[in-house]
PDB file of C-alpha atoms in Angstrom:
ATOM      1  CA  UNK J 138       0.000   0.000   0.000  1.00  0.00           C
ATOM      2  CA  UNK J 139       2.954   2.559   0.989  1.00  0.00           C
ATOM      3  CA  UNK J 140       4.693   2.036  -2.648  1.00  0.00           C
ATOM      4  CA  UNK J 141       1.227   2.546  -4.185  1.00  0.00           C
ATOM      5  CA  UNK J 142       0.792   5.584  -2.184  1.00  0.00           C
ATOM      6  CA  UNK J 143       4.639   6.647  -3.151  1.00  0.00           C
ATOM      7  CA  UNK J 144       3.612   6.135  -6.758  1.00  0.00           C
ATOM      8  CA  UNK J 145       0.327   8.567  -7.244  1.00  0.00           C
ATOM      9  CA  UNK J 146       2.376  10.803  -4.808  1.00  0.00           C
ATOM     10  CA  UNK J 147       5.316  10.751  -7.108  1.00  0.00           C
ATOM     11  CA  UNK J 148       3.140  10.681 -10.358  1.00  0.00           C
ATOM     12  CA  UNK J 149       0.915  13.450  -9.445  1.00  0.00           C
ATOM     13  CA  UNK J 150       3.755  15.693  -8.521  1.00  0.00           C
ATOM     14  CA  UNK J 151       5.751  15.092 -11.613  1.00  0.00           C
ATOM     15  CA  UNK J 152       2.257  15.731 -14.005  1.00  0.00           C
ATOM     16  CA  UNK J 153       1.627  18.788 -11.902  1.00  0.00           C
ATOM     17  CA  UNK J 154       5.338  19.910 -12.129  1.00  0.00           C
ATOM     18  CA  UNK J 155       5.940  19.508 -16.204  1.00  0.00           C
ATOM     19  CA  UNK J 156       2.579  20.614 -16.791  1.00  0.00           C
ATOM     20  CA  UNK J 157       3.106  23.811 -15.080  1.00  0.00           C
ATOM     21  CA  UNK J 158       6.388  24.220 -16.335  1.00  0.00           C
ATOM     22  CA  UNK J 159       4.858  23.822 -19.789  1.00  0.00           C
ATOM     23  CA  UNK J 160       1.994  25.930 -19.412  1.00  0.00           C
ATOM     24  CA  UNK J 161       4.154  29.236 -18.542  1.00  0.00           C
ATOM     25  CA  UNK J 162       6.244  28.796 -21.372  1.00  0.00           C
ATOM     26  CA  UNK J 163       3.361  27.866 -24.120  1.00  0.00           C
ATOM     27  CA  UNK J 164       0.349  30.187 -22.632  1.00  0.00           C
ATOM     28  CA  UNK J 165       2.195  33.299 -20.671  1.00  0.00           C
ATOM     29  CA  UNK J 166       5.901  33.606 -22.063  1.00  0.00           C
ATOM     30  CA  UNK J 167       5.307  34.480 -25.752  1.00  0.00           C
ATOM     31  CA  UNK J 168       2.089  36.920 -24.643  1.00  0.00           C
ATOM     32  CA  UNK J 169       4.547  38.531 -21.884  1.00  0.00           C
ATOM     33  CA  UNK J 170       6.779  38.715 -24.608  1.00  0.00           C
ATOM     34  CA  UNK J 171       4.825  41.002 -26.650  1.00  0.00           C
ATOM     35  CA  UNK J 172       3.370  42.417 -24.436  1.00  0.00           C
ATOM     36  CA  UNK J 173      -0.218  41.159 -24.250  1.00  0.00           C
ATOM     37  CA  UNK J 174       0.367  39.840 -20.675  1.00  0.00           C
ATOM     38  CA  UNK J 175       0.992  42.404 -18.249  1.00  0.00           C
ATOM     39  CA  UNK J 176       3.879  42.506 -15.634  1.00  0.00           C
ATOM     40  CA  UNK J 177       2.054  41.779 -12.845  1.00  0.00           C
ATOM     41  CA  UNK J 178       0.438  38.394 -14.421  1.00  0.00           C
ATOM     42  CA  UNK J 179       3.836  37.059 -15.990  1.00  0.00           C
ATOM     43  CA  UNK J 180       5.675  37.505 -12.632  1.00  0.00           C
ATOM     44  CA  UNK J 181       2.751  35.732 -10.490  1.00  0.00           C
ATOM     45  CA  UNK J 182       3.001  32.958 -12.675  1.00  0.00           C
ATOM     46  CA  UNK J 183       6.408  32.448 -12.826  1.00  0.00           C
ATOM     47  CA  UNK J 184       6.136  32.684  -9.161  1.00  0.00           C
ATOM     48  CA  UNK J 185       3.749  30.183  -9.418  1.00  0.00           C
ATOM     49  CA  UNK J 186       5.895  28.143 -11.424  1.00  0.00           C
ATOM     50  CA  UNK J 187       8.760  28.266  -8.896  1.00  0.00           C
ATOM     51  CA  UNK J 188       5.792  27.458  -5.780  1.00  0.00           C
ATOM     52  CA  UNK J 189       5.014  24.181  -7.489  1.00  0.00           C
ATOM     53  CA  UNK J 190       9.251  23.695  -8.081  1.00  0.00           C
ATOM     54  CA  UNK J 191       9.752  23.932  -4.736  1.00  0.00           C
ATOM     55  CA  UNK J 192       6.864  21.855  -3.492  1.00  0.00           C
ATOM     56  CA  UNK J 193       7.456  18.788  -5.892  1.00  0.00           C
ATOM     57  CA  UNK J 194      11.532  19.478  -4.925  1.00  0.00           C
ATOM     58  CA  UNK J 195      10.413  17.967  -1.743  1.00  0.00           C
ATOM     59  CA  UNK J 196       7.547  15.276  -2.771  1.00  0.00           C
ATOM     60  CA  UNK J 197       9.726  13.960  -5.773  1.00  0.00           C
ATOM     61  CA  UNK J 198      12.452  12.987  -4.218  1.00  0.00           C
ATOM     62  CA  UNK J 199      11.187  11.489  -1.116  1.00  0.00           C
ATOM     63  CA  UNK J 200       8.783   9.152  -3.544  1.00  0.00           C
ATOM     64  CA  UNK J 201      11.644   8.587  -5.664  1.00  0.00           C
ATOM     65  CA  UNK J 202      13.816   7.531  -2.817  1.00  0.00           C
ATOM     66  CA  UNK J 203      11.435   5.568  -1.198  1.00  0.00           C
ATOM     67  CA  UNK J 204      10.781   3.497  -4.707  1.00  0.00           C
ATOM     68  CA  UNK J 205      13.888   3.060  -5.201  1.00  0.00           C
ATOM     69  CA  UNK J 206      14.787   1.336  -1.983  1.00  0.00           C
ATOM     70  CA  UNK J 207      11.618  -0.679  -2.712  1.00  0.00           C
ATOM     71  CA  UNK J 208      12.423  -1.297  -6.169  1.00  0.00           C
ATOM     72  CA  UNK J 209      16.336  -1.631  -6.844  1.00  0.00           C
ATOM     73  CA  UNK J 210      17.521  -3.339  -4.556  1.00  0.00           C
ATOM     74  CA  UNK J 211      20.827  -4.234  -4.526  1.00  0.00           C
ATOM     75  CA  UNK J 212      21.434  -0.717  -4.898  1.00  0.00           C
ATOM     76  CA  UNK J 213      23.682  -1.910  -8.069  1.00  0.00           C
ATOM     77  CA  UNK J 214      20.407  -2.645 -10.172  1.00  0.00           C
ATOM     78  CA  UNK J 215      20.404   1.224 -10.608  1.00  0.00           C
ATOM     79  CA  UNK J 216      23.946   1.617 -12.674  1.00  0.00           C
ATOM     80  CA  UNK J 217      23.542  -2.232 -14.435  1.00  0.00           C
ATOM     81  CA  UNK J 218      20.097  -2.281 -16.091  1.00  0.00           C
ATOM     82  CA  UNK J 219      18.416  -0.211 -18.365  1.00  0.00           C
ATOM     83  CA  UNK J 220      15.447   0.528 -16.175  1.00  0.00           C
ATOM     84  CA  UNK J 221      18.103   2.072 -13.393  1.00  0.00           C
ATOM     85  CA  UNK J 222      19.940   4.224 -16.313  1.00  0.00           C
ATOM     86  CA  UNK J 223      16.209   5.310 -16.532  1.00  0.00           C
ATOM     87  CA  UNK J 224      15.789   6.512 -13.074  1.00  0.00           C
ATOM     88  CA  UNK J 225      19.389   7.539 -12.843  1.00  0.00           C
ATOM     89  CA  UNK J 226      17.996  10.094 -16.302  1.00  0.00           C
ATOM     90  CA  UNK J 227      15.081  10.782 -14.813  1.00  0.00           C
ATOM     91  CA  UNK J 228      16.649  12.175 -11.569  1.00  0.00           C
ATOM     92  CA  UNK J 229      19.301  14.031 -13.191  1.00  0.00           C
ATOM     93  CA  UNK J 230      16.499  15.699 -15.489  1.00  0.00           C
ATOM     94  CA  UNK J 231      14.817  16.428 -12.379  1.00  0.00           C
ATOM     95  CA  UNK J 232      17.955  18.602 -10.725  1.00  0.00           C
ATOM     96  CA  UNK J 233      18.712  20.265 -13.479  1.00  0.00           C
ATOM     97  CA  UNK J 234      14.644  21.392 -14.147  1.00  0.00           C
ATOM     98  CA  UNK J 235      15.039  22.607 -10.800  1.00  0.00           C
ATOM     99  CA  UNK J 236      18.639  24.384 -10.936  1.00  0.00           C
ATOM    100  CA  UNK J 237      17.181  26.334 -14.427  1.00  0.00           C
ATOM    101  CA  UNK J 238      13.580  27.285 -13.097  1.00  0.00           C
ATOM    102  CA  UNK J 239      15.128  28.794 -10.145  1.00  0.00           C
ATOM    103  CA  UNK J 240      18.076  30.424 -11.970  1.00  0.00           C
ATOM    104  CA  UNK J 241      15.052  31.838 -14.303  1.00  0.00           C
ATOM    105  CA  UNK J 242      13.018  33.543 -11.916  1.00  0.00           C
ATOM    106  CA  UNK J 243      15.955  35.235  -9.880  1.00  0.00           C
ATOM    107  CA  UNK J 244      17.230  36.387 -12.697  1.00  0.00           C
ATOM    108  CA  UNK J 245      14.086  38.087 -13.253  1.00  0.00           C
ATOM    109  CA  UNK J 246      13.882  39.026  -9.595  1.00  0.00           C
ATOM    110  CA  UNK J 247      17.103  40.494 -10.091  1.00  0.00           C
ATOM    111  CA  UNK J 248      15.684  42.784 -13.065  1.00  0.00           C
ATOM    112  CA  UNK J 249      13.458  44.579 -10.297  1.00  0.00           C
ATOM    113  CA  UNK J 250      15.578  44.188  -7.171  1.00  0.00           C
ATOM    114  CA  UNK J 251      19.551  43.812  -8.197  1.00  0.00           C
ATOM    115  CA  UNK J 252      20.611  44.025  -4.997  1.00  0.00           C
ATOM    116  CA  UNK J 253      18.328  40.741  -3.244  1.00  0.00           C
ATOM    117  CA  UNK J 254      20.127  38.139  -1.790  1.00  0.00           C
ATOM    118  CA  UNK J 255      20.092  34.469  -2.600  1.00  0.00           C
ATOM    119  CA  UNK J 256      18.870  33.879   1.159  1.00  0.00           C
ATOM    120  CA  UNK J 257      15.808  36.818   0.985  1.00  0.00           C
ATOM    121  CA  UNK J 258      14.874  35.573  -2.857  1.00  0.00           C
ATOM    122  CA  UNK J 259      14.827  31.310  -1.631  1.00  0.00           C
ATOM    123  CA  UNK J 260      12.380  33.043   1.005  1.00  0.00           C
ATOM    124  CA  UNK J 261      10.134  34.819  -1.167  1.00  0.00           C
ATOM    125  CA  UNK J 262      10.843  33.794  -4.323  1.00  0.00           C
ATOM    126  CA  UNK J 263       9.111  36.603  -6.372  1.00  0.00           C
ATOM    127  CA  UNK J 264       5.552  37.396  -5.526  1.00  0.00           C
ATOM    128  CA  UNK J 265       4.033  40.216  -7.185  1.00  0.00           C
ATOM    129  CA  UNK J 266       4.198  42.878  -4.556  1.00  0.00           C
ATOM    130  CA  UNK J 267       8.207  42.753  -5.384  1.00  0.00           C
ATOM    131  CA  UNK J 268       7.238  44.898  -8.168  1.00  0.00           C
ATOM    132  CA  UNK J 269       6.699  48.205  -6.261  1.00  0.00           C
ATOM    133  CA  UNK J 270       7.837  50.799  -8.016  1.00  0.00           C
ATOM    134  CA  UNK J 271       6.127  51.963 -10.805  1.00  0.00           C
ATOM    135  CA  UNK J 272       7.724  53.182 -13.903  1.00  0.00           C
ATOM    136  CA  UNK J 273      11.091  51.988 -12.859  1.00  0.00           C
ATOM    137  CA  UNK J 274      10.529  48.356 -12.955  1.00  0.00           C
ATOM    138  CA  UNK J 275      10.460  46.537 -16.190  1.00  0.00           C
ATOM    139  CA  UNK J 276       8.156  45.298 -18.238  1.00  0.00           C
ATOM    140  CA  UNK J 277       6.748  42.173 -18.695  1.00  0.00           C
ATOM    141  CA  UNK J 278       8.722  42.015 -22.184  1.00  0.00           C
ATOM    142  CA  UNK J 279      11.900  42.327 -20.453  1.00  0.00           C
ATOM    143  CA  UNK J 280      11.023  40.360 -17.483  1.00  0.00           C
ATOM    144  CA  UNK J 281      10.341  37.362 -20.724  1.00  0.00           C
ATOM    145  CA  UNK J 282      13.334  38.448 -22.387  1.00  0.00           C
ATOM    146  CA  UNK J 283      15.273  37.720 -19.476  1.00  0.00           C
ATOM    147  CA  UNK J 284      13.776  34.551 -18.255  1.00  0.00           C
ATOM    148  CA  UNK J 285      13.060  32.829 -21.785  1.00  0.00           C
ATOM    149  CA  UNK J 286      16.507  31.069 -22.056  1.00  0.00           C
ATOM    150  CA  UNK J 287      15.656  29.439 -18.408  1.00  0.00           C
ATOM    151  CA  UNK J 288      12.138  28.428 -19.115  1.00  0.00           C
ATOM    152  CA  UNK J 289      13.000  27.461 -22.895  1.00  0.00           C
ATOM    153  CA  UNK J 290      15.306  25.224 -21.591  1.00  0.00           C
ATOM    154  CA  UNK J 291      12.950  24.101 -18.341  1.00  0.00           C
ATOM    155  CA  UNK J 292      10.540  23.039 -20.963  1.00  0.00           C
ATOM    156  CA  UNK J 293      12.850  20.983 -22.839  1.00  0.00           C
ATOM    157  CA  UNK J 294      13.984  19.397 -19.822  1.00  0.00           C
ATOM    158  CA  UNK J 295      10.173  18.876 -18.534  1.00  0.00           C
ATOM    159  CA  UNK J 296       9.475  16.830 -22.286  1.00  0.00           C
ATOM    160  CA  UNK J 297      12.459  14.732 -21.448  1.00  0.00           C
ATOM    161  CA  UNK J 298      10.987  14.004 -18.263  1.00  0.00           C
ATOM    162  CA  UNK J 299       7.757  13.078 -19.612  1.00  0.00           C
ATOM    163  CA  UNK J 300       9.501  10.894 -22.262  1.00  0.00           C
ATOM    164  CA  UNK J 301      11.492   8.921 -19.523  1.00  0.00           C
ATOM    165  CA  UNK J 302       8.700   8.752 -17.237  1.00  0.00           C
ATOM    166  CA  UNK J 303       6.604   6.939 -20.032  1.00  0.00           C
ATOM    167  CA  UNK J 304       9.568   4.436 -20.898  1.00  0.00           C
ATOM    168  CA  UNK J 305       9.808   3.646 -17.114  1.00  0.00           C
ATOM    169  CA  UNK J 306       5.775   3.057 -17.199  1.00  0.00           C
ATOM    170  CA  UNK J 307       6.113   0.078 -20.007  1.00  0.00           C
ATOM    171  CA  UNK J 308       8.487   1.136 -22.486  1.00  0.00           C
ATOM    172  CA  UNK J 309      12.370   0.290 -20.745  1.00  0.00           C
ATOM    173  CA  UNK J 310      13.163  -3.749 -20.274  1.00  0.00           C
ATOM    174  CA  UNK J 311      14.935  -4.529 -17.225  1.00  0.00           C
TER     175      UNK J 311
END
């Protein structure tokens, strides 16, 4: 019952994760980009984007770990089949997705606030009363000019994910 649990835990997370990651880029990046999407409605959901990061940063990797002591053990199975080269992928994808979403949205944080700190942004991330002061803070097309290499790249990495996950589902022998 606990690996079952472990599994829609781990499942749900991940779905929620790459589909949120793939909704900023397809629905709000290009209209921020042009300008369609105000300020104010890019940066909370790329805020948004980085809530759901950090909540499946926790959830992910406890299900993972806890299926993989479940699943490959001797630890060995993981570098000596093809299904462990799989998870191995999968949690490499994972870190990296992480590393990039949050490197995305302090940079933009950064556009309005240069000076904040890497321990005062991992506490607030960005939330859209960071964007206090009127004329002087960017717009949303530099705020998606800034963070479109990041969350290019996030997207990427969230179809990669998606592809492994569905390989480890049926597709990957042993």
């Amino acid at each position: 019952m606990l690996l079952t649990t472990a599994f829609v835990f781990h499942v749900l997370s991940g779905a929620l994760w790459t589909g949120a990651t793939l909704y900023v880029v397809y629905a709000t990046l290009p209209r921020a980009a042009d300008g369609t999407l105000g300020r104010e409605a890019f940066v909370d959901a790329a805020h948004r984007l980085l809530m759901v990061t950090r909540w499946t940063g926790v959830v992910l990797p406890v299900t993972g770990a806890y299926m993989i002591w479940r699943l490959y053990a001797p630890l060995e199975a993981l570098a000596t089949t093809r299904r462990g080269w799989a998870v191995l992928a999968m949690l490499s994808l994972w870190g990296v997705m992480n590393g990039v979403v949050e490197l995305g949205v302090l940079r933009m944080r950064r556009e309005v606030d240069p000076n904040v700190g890497w321990g005062r942004y991992m506490a607030e991330g960005f939330p859209v009363d960071r964007l206090a002061g009127g004329a002087s803070v960017p717009g949303s097309a530099r705020l998606a000019s800034v963070a479109r290499p990041y969350l290019l790249a996030s997207s990427v990495l969230a179809v990669l994910l998606l592809v492994d996950a569905a390989l480890l589902a049926g597709g990957v022998p042993g």
